[in-house]
Short mmCIF file of C-alpha atoms and ligand atoms in Angstrom, two decimals:
data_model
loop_
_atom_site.label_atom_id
_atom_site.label_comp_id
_atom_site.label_asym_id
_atom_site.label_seq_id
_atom_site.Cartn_x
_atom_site.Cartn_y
_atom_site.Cartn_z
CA UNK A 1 0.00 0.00 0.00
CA UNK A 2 1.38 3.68 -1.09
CA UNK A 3 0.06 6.45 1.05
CA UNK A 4 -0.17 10.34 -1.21
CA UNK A 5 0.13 13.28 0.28
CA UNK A 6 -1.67 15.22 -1.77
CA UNK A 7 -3.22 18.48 -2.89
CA UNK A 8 -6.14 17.87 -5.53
CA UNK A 9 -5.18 21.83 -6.93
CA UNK A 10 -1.28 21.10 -7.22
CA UNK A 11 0.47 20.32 -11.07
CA UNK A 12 3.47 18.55 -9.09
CA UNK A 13 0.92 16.11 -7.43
CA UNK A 14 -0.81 15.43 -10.97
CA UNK A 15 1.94 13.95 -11.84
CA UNK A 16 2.20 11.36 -9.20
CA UNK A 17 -1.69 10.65 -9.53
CA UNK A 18 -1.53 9.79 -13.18
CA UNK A 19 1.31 7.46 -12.26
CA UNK A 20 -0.18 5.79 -9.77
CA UNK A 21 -3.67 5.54 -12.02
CA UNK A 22 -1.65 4.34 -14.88
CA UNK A 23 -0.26 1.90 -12.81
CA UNK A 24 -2.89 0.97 -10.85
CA UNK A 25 -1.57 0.80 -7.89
CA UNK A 26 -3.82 0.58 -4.52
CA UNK A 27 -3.15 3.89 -2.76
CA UNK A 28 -4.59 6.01 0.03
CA UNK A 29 -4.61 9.39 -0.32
CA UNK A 30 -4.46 12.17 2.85
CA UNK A 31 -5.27 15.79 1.12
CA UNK A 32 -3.36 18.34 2.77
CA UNK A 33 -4.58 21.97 3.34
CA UNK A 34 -1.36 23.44 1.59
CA UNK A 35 -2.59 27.02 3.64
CA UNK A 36 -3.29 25.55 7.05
CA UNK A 37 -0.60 22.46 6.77
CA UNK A 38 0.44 20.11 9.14
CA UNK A 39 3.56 20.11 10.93
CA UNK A 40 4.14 16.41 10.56
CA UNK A 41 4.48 17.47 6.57
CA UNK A 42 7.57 18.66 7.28
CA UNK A 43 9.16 15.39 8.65
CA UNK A 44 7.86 13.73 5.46
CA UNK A 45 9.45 16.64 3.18
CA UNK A 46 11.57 19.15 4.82
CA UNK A 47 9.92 21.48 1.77
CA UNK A 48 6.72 21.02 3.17
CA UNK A 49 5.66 20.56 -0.22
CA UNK A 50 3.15 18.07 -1.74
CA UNK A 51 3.52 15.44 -3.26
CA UNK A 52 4.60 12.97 -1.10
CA UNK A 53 4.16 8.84 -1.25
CA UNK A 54 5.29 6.64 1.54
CA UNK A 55 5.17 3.36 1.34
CA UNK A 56 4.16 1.26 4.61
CA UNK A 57 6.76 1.42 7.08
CA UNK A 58 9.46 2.98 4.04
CA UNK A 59 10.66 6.36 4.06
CA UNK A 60 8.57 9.50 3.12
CA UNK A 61 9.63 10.23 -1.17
CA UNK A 62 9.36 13.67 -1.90
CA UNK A 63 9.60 15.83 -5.15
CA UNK A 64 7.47 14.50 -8.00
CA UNK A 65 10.33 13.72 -10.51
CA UNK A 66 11.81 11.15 -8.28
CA UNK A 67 8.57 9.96 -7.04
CA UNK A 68 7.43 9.21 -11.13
CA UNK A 69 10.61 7.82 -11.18
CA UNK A 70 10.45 5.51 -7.92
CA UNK A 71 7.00 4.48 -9.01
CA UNK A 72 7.95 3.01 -12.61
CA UNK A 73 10.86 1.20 -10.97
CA UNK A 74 9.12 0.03 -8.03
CA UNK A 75 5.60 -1.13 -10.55
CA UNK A 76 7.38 -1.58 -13.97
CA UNK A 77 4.35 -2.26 -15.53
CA UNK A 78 2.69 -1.29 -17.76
CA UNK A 79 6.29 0.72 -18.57
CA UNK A 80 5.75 4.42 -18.69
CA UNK A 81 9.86 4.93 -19.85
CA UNK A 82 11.01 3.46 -23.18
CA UNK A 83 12.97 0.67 -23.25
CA UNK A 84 16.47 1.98 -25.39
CA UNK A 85 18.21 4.26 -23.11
CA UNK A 86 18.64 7.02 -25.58
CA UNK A 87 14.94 7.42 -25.74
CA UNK A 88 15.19 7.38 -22.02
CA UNK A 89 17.22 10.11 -21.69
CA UNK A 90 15.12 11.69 -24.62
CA UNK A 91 11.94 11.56 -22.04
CA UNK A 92 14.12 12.55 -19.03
CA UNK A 93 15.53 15.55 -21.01
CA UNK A 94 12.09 16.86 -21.73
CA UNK A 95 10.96 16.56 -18.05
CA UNK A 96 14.22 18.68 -17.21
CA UNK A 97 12.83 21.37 -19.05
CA UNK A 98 9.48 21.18 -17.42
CA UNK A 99 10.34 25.30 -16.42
CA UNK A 100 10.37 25.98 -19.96
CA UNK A 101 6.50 25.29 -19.86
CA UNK A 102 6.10 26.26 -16.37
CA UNK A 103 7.52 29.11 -15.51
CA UNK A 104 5.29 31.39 -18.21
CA UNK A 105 2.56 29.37 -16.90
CA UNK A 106 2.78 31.13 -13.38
CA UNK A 107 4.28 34.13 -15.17
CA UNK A 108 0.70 34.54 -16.80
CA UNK A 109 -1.27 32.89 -13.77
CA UNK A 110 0.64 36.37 -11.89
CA UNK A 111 -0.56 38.48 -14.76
CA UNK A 112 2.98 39.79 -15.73
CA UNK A 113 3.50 41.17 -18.56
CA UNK A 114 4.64 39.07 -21.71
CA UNK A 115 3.78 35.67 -20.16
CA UNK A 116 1.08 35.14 -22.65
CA UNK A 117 3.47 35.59 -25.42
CA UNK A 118 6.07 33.42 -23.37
CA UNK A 119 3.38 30.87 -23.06
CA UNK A 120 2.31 30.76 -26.83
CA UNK A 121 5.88 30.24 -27.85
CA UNK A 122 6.02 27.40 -25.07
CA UNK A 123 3.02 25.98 -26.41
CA UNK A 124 3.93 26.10 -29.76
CA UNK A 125 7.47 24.39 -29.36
CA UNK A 126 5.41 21.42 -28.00
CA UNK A 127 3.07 21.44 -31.05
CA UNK A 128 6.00 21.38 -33.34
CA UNK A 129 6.98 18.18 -31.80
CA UNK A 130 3.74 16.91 -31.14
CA UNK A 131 3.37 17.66 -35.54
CA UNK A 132 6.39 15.13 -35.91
CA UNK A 133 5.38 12.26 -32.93
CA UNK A 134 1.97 11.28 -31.02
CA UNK A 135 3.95 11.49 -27.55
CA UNK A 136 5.72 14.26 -26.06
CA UNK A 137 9.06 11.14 -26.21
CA UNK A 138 8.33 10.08 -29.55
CA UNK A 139 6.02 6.85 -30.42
CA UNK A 140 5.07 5.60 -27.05
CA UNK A 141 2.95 7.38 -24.26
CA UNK A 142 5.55 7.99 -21.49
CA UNK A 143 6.36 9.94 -18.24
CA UNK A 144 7.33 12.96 -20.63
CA UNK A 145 3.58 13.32 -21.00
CA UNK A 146 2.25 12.83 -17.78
CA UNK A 147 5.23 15.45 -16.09
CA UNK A 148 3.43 18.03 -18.61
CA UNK A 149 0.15 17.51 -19.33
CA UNK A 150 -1.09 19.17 -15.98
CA UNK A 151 -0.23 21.96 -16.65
CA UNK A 152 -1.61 22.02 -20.29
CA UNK A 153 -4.66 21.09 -18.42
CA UNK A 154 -4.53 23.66 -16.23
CA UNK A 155 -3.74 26.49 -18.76
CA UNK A 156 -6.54 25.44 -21.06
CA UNK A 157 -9.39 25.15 -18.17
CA UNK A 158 -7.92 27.55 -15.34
CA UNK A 159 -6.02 30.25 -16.80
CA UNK A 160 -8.73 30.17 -20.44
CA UNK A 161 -5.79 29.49 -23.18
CA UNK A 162 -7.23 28.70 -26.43
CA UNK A 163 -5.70 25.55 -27.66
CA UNK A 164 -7.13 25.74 -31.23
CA UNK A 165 -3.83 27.50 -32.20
CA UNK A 166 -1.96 23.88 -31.65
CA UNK A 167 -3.66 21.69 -33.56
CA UNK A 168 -1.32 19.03 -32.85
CA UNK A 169 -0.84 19.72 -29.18
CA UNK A 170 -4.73 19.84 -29.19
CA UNK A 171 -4.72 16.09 -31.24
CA UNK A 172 -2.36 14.90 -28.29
CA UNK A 173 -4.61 16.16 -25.36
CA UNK A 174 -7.77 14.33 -27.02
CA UNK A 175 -5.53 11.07 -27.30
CA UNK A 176 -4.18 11.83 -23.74
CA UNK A 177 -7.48 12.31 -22.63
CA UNK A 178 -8.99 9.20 -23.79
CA UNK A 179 -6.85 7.52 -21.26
CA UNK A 180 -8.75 6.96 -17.63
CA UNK A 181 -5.78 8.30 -15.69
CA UNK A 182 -5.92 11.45 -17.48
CA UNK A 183 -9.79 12.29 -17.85
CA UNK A 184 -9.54 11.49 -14.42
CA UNK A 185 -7.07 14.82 -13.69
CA UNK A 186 -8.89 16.35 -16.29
CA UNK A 187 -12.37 15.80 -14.52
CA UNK A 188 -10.60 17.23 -11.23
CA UNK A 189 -9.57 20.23 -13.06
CA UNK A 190 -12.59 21.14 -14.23
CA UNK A 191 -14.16 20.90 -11.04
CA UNK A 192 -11.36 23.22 -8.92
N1 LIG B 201 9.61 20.48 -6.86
C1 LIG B 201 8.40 20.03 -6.22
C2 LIG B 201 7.38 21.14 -6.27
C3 LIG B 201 6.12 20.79 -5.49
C4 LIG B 201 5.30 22.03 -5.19
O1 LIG B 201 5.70 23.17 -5.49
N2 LIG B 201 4.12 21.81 -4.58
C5 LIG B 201 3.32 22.93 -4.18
C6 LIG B 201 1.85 22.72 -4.49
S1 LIG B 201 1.58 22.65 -6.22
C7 LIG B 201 3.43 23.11 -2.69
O2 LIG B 201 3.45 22.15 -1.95
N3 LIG B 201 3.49 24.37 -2.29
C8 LIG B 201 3.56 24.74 -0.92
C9 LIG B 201 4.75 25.62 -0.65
O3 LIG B 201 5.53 25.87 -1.57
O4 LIG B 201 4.90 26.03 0.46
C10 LIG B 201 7.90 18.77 -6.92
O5 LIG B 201 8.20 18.57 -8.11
O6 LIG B 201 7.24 17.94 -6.27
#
């Protein structure tokens, strides 16, 4: 059994949800009131940041790259990393970039100046790729599209950003979406 620490609202913890979905792995899941939190969080993540998943009686894993990553090692199937290294590194090289989606995603969720245009160009970098291959790592559906597509969620349903623009980013989210794990994120989305 994996115990989540987990805020429904947070991108970070999307990530480890879709995983675990994907996967489908038996979890419990504690929400955490990221404005009135717990001090206990902080012996599970010294952050005091969600997510979290704990195995029973392991230690607390923090941080939601290392947490996708623990997860697909610890439940290999079904495999949400490519089997050729190269392509592995491929997918890992895309998830080290998550701030290049990111950060104009707060930038425009703050209402600075320029983050929409910051954002379109973000956007539009993934639909170039997305033109050339179904999945953000090339053939396969892998953890390169799960460590992004919450915030593509959330920029399309919370922040209002016309997808039409990306046709092939769009074609992506309706395949993504077809999966359960994802409709289910999507479903919480458009309920927040
Ligand atoms: N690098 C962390 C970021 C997690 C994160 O920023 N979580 C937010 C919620 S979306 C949080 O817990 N914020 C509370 C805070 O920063 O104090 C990860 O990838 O898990």
């Amino acid at each position: 059994m994996i115990t989540l620490y987990n805020a429904a609202r947070c991108p970070y913890a999307a990530r480890a949800r879709i995983v675990l979905a994907e996967k489908g792995i038996e979890v419990e899941t504690v929400e955490i009131d990221l404005s009135d939190r717990p001090a206990w969080l902080y012996e599970k993540n010294p952050a005091g940041r969600v997510p979290v998943v704990e195995e029973d009686g392991g230690d607390p894993v923090p941080e939601s790259v290392v947490i996708m990553e623990f997860l697909e090692e610890r439940y290999p199937e079904p495999p949400l990393l490519p089997p050729d290294p190269a392509d592995r590194a491929a997918v890992r090289l895309l998830i080290f970039r998550d701030h290049e989606l990111t950060d104009p995603y707060y930038a425009l969720r703050r209402g600075e100046d320029g983050a929409a245009e910051k954002l379109d160009a973000a956007l539009a970098r993934l639909d170039v790729r997305l033109y050339e291959q179904d999945y953000l790592g090339g053939a396969e559906y892998s953890l390169a599209d799960i460590a992004l597509v919450p915030w593509v969620l959330r920029a399309r349903d919370m922040l209002g950003v016309n997808l039409n623009g990306y046709p092939s980013l769009g074609a992506w989210l309706e395949r993504l979406e077809e999966r359960p794990a994802i409709a289910a994120e999507a479903g919480l989305v458009a309920a927040l």
